[in-house]
PDB file of C-alpha atoms in Angstrom:
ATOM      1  CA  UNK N 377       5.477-229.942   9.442  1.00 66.00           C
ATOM      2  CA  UNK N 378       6.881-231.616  11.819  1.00 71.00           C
ATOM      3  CA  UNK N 379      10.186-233.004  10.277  1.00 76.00           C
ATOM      4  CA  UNK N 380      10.578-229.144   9.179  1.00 81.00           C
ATOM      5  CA  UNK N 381      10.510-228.551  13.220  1.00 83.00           C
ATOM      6  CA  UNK N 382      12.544-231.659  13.764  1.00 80.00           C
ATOM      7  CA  UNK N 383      15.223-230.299  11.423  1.00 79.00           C
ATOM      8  CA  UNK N 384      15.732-227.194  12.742  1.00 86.00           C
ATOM      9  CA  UNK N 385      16.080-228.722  16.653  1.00 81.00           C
ATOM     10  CA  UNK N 386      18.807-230.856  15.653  1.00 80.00           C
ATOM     11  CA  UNK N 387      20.270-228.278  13.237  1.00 82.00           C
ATOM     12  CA  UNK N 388      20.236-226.019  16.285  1.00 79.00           C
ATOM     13  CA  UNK N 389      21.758-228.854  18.523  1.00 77.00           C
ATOM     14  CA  UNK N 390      24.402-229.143  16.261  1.00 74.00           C
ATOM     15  CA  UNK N 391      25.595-225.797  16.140  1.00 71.00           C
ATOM     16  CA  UNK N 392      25.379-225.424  19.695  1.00 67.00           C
ATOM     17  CA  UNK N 393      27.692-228.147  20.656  1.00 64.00           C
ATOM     18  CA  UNK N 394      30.283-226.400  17.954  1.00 67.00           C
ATOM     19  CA  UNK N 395      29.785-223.618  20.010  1.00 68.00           C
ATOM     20  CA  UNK N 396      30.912-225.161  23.239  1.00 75.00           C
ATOM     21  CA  UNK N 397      34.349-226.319  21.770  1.00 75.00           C
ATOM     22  CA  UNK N 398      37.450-224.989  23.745  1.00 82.00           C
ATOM     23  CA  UNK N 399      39.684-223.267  22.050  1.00 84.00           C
ATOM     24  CA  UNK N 400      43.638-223.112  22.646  1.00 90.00           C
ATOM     25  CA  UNK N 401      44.686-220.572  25.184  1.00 91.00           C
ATOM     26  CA  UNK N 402      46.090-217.610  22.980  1.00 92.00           C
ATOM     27  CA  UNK N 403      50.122-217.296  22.241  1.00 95.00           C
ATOM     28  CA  UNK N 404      52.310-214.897  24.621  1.00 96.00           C
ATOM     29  CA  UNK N 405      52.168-212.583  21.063  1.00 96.00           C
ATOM     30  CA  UNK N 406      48.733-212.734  20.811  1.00 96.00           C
ATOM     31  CA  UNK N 407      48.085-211.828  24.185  1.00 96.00           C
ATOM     32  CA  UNK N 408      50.664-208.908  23.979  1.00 96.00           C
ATOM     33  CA  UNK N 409      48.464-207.506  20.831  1.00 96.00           C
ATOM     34  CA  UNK N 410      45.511-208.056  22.479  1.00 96.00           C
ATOM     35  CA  UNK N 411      46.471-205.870  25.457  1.00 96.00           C
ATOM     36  CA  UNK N 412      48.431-203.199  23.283  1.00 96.00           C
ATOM     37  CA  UNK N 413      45.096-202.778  21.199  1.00 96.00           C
ATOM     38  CA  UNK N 414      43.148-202.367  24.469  1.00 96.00           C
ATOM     39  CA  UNK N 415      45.753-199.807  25.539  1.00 96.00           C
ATOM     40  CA  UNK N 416      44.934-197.912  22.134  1.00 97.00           C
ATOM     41  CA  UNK N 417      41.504-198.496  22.407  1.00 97.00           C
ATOM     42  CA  UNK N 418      41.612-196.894  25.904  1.00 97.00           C
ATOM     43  CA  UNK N 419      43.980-194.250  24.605  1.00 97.00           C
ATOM     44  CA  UNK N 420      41.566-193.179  21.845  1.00 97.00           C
ATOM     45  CA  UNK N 421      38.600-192.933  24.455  1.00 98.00           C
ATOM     46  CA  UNK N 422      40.662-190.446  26.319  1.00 97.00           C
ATOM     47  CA  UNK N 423      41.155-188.602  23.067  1.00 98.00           C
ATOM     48  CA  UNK N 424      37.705-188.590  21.754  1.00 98.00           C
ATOM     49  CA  UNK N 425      36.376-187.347  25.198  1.00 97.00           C
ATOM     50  CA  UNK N 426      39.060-184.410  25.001  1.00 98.00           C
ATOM     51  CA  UNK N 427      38.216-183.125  21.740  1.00 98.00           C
ATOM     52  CA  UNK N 428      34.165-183.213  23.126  1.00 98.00           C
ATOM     53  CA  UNK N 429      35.285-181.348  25.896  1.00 96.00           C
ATOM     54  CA  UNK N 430      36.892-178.863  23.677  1.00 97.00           C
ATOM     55  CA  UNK N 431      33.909-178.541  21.540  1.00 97.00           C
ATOM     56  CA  UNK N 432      31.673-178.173  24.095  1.00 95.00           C
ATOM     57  CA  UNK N 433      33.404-175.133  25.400  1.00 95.00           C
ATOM     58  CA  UNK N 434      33.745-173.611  22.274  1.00 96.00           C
ATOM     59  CA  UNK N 435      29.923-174.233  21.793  1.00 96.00           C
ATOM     60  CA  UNK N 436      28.776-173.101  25.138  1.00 94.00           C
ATOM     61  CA  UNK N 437      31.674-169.864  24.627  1.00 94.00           C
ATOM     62  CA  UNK N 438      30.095-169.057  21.089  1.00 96.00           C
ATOM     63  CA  UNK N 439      26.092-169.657  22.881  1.00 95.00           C
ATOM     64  CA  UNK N 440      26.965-167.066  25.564  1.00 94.00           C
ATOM     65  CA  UNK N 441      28.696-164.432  23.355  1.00 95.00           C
ATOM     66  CA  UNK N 442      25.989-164.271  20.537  1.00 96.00           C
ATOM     67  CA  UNK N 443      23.592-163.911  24.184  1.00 95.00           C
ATOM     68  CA  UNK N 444      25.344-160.963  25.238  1.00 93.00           C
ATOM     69  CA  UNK N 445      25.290-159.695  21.573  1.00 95.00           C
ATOM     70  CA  UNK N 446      21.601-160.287  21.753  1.00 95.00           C
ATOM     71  CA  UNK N 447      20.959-158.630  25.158  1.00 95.00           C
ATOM     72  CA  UNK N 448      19.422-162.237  26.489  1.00 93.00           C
ATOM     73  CA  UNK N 449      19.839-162.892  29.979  1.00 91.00           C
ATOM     74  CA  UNK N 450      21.798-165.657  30.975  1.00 90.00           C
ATOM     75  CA  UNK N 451      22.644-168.418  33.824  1.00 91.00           C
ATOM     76  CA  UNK N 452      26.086-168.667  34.782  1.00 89.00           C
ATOM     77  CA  UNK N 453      27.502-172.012  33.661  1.00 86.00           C
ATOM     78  CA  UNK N 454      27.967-175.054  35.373  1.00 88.00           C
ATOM     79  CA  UNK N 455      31.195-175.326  36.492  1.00 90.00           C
ATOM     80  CA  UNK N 456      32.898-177.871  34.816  1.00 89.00           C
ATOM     81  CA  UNK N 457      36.664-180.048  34.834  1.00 92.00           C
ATOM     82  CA  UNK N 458      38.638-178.797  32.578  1.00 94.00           C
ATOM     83  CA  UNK N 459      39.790-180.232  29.650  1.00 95.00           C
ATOM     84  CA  UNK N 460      42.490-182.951  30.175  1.00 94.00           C
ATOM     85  CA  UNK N 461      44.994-182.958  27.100  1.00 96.00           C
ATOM     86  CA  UNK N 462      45.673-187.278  26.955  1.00 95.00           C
ATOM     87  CA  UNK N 463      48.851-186.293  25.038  1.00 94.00           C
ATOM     88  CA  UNK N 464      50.162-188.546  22.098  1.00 94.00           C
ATOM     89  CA  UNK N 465      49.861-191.909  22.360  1.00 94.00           C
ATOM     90  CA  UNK N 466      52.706-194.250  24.037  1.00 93.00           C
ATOM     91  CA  UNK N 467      52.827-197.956  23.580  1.00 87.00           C
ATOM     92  CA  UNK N 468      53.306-199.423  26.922  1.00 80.00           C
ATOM     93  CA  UNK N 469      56.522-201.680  27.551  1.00 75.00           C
ATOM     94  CA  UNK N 470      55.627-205.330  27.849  1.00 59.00           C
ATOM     95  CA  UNK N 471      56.988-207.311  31.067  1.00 58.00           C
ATOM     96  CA  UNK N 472      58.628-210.157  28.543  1.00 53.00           C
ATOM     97  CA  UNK N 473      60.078-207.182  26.411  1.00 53.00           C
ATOM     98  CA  UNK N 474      61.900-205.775  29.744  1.00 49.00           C
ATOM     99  CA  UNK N 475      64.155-208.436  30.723  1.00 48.00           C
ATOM    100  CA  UNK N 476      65.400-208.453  27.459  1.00 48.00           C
ATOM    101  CA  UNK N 477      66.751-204.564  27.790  1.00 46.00           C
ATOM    102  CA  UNK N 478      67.782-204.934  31.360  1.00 47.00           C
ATOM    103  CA  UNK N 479      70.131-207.913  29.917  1.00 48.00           C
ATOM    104  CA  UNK N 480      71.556-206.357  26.873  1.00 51.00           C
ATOM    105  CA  UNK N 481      72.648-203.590  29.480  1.00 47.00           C
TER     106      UNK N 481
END
């Protein structure tokens, strides 16, 4: 029992110190992607929470209609933002990339 405990402390030990090792900073590139998939990421947010926005007025539109239909009484609804088209998406011009054009110019 305990070399079973034994083993799994210095089984742990050992994969914590591989844990700890540094790892080289990442390439210009891979920095670039890293940021232009965050910009996506952030891009798709702003799309998903457009299309709920949508939906939710279409829901809330539909809800107070078949109401009415129905003769229910209602509350007014909350006033709300409207919804805030993001547009299509646009990849963002890196700083190394705009030197570049400037100097073919």
């Amino acid at each position: 029992m305990r070399c079973m405990r034994g083993l799994i402390v210095a089984v742990s030990l050992a994969c914590g110190a591989t844990a700890w090792a540094k790892l080289p900073p990442p390439s210009p590139e891979a920095k670039a992607k890293a940021e232009e998939a965050a910009a996506k990421a952030k891009w798709a947010d702003k799309v998903a929470a457009y299309q709920l926005c949508q939906t939710q007025d279409k829901v809330a539109a539909f809800y107070y209609a078949q109401a009415k239909e129905q003769g229910k009484a209602t509350q007014p609804p909350v006033p709300t933002p409207p919804c805030v088209n993001p547009g299509p998406y646009v990849a963002a011009q890196s700083d190394a990339a705009a030197p570049a054009a400037a100097a073919q110019k």
